[in-house]
mmCIF file of C-alpha atoms and ligand atoms in Angstrom:
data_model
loop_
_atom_site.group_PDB
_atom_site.id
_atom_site.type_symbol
_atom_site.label_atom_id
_atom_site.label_comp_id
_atom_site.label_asym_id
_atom_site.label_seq_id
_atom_site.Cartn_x
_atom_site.Cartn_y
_atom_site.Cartn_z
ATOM 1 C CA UNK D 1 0.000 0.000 0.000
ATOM 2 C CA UNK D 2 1.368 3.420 -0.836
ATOM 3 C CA UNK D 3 1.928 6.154 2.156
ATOM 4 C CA UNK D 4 -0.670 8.877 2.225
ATOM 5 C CA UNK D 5 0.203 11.927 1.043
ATOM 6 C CA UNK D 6 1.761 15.352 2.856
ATOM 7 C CA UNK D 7 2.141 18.970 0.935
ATOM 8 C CA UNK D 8 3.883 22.031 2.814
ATOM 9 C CA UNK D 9 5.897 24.662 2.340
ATOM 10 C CA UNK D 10 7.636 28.295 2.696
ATOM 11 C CA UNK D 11 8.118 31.033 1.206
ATOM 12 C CA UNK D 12 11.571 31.992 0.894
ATOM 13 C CA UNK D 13 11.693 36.185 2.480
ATOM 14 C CA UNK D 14 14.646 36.497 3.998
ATOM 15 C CA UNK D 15 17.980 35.229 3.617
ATOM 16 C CA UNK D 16 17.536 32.845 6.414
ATOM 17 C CA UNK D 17 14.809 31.023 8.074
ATOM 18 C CA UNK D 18 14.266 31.645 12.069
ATOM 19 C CA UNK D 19 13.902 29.431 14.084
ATOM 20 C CA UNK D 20 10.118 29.544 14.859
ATOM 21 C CA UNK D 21 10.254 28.141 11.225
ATOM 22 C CA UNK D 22 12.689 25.476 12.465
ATOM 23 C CA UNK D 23 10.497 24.446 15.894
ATOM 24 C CA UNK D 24 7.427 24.836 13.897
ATOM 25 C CA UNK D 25 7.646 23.455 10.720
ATOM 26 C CA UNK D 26 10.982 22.087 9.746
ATOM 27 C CA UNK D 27 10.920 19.513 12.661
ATOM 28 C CA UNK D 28 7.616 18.274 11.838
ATOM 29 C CA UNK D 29 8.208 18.115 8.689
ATOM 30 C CA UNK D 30 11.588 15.929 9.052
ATOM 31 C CA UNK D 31 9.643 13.559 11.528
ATOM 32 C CA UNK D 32 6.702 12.803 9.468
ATOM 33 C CA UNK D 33 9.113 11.538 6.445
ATOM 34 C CA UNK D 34 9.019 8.790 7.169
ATOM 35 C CA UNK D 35 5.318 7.698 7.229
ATOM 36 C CA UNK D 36 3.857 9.904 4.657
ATOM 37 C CA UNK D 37 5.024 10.763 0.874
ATOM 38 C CA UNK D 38 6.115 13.905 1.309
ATOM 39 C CA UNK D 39 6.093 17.206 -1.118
ATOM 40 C CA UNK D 40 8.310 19.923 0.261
ATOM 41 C CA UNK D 41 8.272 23.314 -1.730
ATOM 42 C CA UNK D 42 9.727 26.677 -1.705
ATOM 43 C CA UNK D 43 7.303 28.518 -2.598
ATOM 44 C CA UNK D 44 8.451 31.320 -4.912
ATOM 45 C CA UNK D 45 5.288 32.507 -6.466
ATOM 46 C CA UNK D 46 3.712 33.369 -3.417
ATOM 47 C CA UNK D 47 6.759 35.632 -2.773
ATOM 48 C CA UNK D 48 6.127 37.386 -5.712
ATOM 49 C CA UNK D 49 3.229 39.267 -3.420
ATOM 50 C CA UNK D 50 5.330 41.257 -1.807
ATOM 51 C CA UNK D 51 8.386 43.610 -3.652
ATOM 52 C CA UNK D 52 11.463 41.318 -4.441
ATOM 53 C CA UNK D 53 14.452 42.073 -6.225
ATOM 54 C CA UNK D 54 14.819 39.138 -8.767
ATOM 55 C CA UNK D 55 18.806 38.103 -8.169
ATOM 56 C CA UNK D 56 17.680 38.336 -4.128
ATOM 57 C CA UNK D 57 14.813 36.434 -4.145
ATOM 58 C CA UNK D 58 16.569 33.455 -6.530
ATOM 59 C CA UNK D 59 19.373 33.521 -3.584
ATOM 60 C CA UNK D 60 16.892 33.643 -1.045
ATOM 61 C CA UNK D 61 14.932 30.486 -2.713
ATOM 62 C CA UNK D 62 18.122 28.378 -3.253
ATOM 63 C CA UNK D 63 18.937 29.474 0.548
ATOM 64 C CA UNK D 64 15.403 28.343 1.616
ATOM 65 C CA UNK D 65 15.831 24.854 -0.190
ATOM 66 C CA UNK D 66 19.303 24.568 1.911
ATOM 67 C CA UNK D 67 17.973 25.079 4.819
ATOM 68 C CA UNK D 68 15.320 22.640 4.313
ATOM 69 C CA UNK D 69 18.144 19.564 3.461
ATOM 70 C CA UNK D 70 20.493 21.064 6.711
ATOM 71 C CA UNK D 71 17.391 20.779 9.167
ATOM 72 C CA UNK D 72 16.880 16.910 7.905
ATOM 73 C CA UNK D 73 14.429 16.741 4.689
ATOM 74 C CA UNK D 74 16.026 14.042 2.371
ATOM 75 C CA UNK D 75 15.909 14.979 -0.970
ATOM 76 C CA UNK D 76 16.157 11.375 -1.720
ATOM 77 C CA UNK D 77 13.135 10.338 0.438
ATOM 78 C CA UNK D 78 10.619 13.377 0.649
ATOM 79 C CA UNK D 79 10.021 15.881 -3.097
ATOM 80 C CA UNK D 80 11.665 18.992 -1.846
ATOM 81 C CA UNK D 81 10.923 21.208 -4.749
ATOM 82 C CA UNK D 82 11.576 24.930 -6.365
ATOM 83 C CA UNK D 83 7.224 25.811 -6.590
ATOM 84 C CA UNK D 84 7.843 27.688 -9.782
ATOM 85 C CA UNK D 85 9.953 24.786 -11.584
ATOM 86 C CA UNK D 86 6.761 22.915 -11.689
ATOM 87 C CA UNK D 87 4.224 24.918 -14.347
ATOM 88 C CA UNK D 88 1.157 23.175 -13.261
ATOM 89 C CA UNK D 89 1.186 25.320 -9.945
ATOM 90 C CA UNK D 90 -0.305 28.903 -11.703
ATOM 91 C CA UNK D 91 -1.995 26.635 -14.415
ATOM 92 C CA UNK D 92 -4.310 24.586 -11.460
ATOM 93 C CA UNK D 93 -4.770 27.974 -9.596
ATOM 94 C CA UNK D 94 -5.850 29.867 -12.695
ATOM 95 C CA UNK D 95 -8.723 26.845 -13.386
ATOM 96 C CA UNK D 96 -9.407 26.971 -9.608
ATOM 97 C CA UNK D 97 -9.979 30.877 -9.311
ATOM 98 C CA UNK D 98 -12.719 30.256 -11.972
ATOM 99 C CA UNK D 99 -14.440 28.820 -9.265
ATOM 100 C CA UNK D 100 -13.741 31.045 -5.973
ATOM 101 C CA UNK D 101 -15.994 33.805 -5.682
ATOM 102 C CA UNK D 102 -14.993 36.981 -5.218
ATOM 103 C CA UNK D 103 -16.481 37.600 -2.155
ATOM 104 C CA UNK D 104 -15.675 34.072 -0.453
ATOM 105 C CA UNK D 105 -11.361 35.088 -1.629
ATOM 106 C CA UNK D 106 -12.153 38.308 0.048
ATOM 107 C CA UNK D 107 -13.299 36.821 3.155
ATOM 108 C CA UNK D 108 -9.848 35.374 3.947
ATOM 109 C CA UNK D 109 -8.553 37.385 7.478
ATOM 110 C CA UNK D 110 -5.001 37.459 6.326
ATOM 111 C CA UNK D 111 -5.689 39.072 2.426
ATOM 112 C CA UNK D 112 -7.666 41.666 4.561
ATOM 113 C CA UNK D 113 -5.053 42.301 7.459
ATOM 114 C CA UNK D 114 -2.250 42.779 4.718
ATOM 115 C CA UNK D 115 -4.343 44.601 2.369
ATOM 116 C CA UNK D 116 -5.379 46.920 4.977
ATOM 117 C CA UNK D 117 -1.446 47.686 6.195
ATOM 118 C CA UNK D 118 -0.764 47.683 2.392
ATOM 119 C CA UNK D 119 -3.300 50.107 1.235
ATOM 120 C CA UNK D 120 -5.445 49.498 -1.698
ATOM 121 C CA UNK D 121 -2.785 50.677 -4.942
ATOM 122 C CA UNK D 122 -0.109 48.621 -2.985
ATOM 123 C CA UNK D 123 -2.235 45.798 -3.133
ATOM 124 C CA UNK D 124 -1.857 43.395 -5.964
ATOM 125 C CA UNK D 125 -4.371 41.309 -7.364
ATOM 126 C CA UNK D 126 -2.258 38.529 -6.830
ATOM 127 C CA UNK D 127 -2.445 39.256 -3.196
ATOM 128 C CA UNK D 128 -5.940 38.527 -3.266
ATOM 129 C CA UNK D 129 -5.689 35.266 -5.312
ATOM 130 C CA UNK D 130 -3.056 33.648 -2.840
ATOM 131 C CA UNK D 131 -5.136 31.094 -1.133
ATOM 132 C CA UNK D 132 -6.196 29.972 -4.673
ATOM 133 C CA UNK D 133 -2.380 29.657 -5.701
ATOM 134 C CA UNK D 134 -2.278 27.962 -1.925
ATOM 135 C CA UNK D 135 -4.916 25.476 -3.196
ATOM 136 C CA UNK D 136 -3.567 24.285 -6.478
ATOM 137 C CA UNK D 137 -0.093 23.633 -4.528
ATOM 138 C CA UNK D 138 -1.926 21.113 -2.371
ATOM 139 C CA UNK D 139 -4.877 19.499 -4.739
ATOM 140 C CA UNK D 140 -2.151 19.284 -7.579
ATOM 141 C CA UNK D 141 -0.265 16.386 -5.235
ATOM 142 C CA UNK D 142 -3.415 14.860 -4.286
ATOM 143 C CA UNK D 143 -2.972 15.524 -0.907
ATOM 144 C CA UNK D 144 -4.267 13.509 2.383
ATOM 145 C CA UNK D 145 -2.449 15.854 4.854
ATOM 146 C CA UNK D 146 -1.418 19.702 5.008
ATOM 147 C CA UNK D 147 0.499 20.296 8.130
ATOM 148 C CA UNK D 148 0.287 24.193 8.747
ATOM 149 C CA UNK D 149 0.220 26.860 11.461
ATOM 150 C CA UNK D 150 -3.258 28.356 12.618
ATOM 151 C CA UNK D 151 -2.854 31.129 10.834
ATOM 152 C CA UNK D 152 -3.080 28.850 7.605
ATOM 153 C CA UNK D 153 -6.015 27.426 8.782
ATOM 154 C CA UNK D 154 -8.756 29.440 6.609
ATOM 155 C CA UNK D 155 -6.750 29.237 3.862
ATOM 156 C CA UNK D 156 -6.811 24.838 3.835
ATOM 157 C CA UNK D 157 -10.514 25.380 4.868
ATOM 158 C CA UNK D 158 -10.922 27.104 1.473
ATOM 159 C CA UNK D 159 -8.824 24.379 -0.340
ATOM 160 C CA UNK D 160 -11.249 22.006 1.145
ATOM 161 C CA UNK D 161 -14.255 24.204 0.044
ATOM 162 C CA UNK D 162 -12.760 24.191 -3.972
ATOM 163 C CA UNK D 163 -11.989 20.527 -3.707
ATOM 164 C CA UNK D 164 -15.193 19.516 -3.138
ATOM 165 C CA UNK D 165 -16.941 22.354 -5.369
ATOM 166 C CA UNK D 166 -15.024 20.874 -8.049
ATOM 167 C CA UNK D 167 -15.437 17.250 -7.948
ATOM 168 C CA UNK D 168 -19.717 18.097 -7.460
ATOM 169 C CA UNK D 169 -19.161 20.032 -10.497
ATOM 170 C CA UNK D 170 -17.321 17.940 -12.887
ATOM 171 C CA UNK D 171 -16.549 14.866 -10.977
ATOM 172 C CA UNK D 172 -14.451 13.659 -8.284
ATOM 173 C CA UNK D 173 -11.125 14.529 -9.426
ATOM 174 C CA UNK D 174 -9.317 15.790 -6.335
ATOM 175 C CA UNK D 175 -8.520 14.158 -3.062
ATOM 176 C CA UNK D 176 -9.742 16.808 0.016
ATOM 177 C CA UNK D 177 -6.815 17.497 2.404
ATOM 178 C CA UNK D 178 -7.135 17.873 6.222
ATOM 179 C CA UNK D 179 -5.320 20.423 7.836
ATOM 180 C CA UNK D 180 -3.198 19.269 10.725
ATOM 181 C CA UNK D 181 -2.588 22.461 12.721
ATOM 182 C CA UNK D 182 0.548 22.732 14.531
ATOM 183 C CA UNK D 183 0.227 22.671 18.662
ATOM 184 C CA UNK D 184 0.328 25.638 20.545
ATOM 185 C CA UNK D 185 3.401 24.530 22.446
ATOM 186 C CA UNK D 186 5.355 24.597 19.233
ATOM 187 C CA UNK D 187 4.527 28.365 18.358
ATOM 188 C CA UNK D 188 7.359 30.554 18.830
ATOM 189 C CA UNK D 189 7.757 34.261 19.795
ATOM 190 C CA UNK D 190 10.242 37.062 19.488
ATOM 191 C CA UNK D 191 12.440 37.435 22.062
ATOM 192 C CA UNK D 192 12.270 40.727 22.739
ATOM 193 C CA UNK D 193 8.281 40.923 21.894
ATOM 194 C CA UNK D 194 7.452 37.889 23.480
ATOM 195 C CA UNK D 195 3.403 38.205 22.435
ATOM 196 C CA UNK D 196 4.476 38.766 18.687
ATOM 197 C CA UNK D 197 4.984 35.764 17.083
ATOM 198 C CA UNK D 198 8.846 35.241 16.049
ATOM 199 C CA UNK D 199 9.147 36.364 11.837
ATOM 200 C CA UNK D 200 11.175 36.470 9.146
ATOM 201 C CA UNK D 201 9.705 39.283 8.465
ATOM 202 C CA UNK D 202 9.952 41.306 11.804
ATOM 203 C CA UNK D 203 10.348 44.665 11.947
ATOM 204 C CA UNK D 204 13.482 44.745 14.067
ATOM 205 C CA UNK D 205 15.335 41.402 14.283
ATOM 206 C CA UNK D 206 17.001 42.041 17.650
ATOM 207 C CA UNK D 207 14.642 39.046 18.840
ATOM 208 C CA UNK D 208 15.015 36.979 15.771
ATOM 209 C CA UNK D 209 16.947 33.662 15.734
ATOM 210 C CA UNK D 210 18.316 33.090 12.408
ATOM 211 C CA UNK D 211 19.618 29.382 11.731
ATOM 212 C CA UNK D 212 21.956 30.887 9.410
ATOM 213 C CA UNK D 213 23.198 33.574 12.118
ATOM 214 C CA UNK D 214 26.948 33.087 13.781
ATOM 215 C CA UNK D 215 25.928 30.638 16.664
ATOM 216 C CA UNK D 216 27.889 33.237 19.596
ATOM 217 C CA UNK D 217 25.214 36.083 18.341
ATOM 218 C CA UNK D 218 22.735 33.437 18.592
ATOM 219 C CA UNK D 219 23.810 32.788 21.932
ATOM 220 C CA UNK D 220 24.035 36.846 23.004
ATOM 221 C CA UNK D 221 20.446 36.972 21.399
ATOM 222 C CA UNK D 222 19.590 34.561 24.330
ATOM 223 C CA UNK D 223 21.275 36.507 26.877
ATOM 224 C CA UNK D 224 19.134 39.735 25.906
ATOM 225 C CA UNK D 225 15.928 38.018 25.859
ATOM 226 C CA UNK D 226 13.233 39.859 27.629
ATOM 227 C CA UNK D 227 11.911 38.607 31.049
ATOM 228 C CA UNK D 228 10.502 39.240 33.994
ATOM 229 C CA UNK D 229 11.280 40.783 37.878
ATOM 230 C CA UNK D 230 10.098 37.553 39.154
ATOM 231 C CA UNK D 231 13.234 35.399 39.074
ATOM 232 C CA UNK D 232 11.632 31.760 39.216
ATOM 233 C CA UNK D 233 12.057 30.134 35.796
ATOM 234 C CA UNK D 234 8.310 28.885 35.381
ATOM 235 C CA UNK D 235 6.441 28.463 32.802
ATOM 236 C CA UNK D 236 2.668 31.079 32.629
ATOM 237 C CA UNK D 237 1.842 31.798 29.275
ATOM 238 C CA UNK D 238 0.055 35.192 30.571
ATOM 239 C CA UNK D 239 2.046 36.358 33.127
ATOM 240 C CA UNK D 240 5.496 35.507 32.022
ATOM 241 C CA UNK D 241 5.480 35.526 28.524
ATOM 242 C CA UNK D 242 9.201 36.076 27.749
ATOM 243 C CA UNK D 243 10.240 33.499 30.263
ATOM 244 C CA UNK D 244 7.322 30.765 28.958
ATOM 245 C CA UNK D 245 8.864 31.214 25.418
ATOM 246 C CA UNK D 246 12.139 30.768 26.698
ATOM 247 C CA UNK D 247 11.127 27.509 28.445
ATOM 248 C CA UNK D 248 9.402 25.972 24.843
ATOM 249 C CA UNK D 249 12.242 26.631 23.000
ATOM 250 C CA UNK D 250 14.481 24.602 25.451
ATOM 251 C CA UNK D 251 11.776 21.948 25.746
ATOM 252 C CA UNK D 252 11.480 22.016 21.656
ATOM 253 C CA UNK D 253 15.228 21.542 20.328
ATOM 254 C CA UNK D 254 15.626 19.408 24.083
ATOM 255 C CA UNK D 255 12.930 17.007 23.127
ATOM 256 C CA UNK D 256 12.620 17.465 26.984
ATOM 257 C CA UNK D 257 8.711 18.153 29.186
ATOM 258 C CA UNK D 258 9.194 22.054 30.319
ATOM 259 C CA UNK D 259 8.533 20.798 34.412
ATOM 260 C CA UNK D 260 11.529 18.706 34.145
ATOM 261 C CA UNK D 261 13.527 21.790 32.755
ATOM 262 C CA UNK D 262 11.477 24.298 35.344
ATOM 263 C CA UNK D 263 12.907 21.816 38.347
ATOM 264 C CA UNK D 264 16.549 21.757 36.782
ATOM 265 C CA UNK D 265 16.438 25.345 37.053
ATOM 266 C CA UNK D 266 14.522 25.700 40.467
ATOM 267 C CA UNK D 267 16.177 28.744 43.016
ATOM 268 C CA UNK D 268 18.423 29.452 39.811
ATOM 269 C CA UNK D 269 18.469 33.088 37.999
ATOM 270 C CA UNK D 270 17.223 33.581 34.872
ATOM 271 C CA UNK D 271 21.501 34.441 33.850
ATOM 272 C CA UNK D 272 21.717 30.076 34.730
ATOM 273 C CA UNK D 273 18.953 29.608 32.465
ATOM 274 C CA UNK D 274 19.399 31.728 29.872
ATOM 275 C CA UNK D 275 23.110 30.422 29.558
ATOM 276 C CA UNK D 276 21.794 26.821 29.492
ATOM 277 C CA UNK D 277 19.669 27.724 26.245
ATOM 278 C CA UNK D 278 22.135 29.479 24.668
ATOM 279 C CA UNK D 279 23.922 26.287 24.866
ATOM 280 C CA UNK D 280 21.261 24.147 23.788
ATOM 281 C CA UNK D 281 20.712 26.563 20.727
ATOM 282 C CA UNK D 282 24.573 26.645 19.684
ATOM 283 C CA UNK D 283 24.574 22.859 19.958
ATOM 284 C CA UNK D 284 21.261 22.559 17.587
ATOM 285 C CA UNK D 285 22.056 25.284 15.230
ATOM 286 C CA UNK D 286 26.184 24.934 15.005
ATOM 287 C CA UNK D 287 25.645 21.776 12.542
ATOM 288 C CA UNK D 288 22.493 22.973 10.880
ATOM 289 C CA UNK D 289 24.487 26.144 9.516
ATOM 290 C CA UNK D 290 27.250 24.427 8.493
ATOM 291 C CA UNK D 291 25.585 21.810 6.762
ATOM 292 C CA UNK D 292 23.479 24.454 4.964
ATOM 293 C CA UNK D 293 27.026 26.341 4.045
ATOM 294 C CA UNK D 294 28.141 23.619 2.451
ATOM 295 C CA UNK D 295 25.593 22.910 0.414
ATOM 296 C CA UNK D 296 25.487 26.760 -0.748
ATOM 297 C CA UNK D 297 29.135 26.393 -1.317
ATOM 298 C CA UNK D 298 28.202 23.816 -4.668
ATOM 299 C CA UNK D 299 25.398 25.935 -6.119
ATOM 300 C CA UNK D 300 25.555 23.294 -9.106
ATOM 301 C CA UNK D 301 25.001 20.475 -6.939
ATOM 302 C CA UNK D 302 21.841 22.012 -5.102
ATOM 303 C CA UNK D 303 20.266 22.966 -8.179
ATOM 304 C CA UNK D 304 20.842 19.443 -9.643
ATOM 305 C CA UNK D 305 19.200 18.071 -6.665
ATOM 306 C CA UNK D 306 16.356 20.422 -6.906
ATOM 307 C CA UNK D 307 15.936 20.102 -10.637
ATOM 308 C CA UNK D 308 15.586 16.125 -10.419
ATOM 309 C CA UNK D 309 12.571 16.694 -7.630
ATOM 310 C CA UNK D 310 10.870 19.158 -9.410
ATOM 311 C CA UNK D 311 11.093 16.599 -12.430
ATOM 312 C CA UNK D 312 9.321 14.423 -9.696
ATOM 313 C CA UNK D 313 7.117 16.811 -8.693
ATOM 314 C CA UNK D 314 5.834 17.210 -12.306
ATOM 315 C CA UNK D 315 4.558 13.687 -12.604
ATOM 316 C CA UNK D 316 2.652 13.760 -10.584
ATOM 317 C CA UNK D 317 1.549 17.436 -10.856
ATOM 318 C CA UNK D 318 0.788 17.172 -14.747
ATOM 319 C CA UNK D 319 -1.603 14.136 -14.162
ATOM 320 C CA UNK D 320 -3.485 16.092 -11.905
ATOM 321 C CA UNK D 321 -3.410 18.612 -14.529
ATOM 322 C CA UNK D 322 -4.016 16.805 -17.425
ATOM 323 C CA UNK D 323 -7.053 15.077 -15.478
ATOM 324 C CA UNK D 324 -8.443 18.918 -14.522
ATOM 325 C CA UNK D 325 -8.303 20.205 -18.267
ATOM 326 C CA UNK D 326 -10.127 17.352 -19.678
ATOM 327 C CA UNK D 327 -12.910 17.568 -17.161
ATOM 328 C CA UNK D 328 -13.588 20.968 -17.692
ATOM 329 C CA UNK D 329 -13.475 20.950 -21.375
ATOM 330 C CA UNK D 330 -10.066 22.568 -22.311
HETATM 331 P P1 ADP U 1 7.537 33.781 8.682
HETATM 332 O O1 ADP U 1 6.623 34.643 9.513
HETATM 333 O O2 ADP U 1 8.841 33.523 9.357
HETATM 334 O O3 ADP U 1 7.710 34.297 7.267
HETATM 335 P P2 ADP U 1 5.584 31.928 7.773
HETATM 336 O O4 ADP U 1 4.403 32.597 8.368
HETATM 337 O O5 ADP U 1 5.828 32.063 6.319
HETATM 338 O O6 ADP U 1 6.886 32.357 8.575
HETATM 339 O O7 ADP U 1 5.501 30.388 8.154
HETATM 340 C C1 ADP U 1 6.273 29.394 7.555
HETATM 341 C C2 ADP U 1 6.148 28.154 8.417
HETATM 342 O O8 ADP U 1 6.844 28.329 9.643
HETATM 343 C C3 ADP U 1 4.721 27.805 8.823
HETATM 344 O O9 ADP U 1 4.589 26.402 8.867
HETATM 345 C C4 ADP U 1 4.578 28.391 10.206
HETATM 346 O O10 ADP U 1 3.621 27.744 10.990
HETATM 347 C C5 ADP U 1 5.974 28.209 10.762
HETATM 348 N N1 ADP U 1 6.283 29.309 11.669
HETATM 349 C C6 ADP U 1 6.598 30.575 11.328
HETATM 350 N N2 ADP U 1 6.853 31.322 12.396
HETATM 351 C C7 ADP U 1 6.670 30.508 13.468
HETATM 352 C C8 ADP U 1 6.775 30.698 14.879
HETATM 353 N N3 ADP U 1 7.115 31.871 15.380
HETATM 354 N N4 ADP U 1 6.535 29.651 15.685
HETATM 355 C C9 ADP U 1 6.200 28.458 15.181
HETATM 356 N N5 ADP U 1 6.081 28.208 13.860
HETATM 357 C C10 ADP U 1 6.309 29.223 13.015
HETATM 358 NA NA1 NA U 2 13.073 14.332 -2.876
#
């Protein structure tokens, strides 16, 4: 029997991913492998919504795809694929955006948070279509599973909606995904914001871990983090924000339950505490970054790896495709 399916992916804005990316996708992503046929994609169109400068964002999508292999995707295992190598992408969301209505796309929370900070000339149609681009990645691969934050949630919800709309329409041609939405213990925030969620896309990065950062400012990073006048190292999402974060990123990269680390550090200072997770973070990191060096350091290699998935990805992709065009008379 053949493993179920599992589609995800990133967009590739910024020269390196943080490590909320790391804790909250990247390890899920290398753990579930294993048991499900996996489709791993930087997704490059979707970056296209906001400004890019075309040499940066082709570094910063061969960067992405690095950092993906040095956190523990196998290339040779999972599909860990460039989104705009494989055509069928804007061809399925074109089809599927015949089908949205404009007033269900405009109902999605995070087109109308951005759209609002943008204003309305700064926002691109192609803003608006996103979630449809979102759903073609996913029904293109036949997916069973889409493993996403909860801020992604709507967005698979819609996916769902098209799936279905299309298959009562012209027959069942697409398998409907199920979202499976990361835990709240896995969502990391910024260290010096600790109720902001940790971005690549921050406004100041003074509480951003980057896994391609030097591991000592890494470590200083740590050190800085914001706290509390309390002292006890205990975990209260409400109270001590800055100190609870701390605590989930040991437990995270640890694989370790946050009482056992809150009784380690029992009648300790937060200086003990925050010196043990700047260890922990040097010792997770240290190898990541180098391995993702050295694959940037044979750009010919990485794109030969990259080039034979996306040929992958295409198989299946185009059948999908091919299957779509006929139903619907083109
Ligand atoms: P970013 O804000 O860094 O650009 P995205 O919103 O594009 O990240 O998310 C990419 C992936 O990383 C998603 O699976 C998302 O759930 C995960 N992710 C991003 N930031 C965090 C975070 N702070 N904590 C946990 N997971 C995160
Ligand atoms: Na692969």
């Amino acid at each position: 029997m053949s493993k179920p399916r599992l589609y995800s992916g990133m967009q590739p804005s910024a020269d390196s991913l943080q490590i909320g990316n790391y804790i909250g996708a990247l390890m899920q992503w290398r753990d579930l492998q294993e048991a499900y046929d996996a489709f791993f994609s930087v997704v490059d169109l979707h970056a296209l919504t906001q400004p890019n400068d075309p040499a940066e964002l082709r570094e910063k999508t061969r960067r992405t795809a690095a950092q993906y292999i040095a956190a523990g995707i196998e290339p040779a295992r999972s599909t860990l694929y460039v989104q705009s190598h494989v055509r069928a992408h804007a061809e399925l969301a074109w089809i599927l955006s015949t089908i949205t209505g404009f007033g269900e796309a405009g109902r999605m929370t995070q087109f109308k948070d951005k759209s609002q900070r943008y204003g309305s000339d700064a926002t691109s149609v192609g803003l608006f279509t996103y979630p449809v681009l979102m759903a073609a990645d996913i029904l293109l691969y036949q997916t069973d599973i889409v493993p996403v934050g909860d801020d992604q949630k709507q967005h698979v919800e819609l996916t769902r909606d098209l799936a279905e709309r299309f298959n009562s329409r012209y027959g069942q041609t697409f398998r409907v995904p199920m979202p499976v939405i990361q835990q709240e213990t896995a969502r990391i925030y910024d260290l010096q914001v600790p109720t902001a969620k940790m971005s690549k896309s921050a406004e100041s990065d003074a509480g951003v871990l980057w896994l391609l950062d030097d591991p000592a400012k890494s470590a200083k990073k740590v050190m800085r983090a914001v706290t509390d006048s309390e002292g006890s190292v205990r975990y209260d999402r409400e109270n001590k924000p800055g100190v609870s974060n701390l605590l989930v990123i040991y437990a995270a990269l640890t694989g370790r339950q946050i009482p056992s680390i809150e009784d380690e550090y029992a009648g300790r200072g937060y200086g003990d505490f925050k010196k043990g997770l700047a260890e922990v973070v040097v010792n997770e990191f240290g190898p990541v970054r180098e391995r993702a060096l050295e694959l940037l350091a044979d750009p010919a290699e990485l794109d030969r790896v990259l080039a034979a998935n996306a040929a992958r990805a295409d198989e299946v992709a185009d059948a999908t495709l091919a299957s779509v065009y006929d139903k619907v008379g083109l």
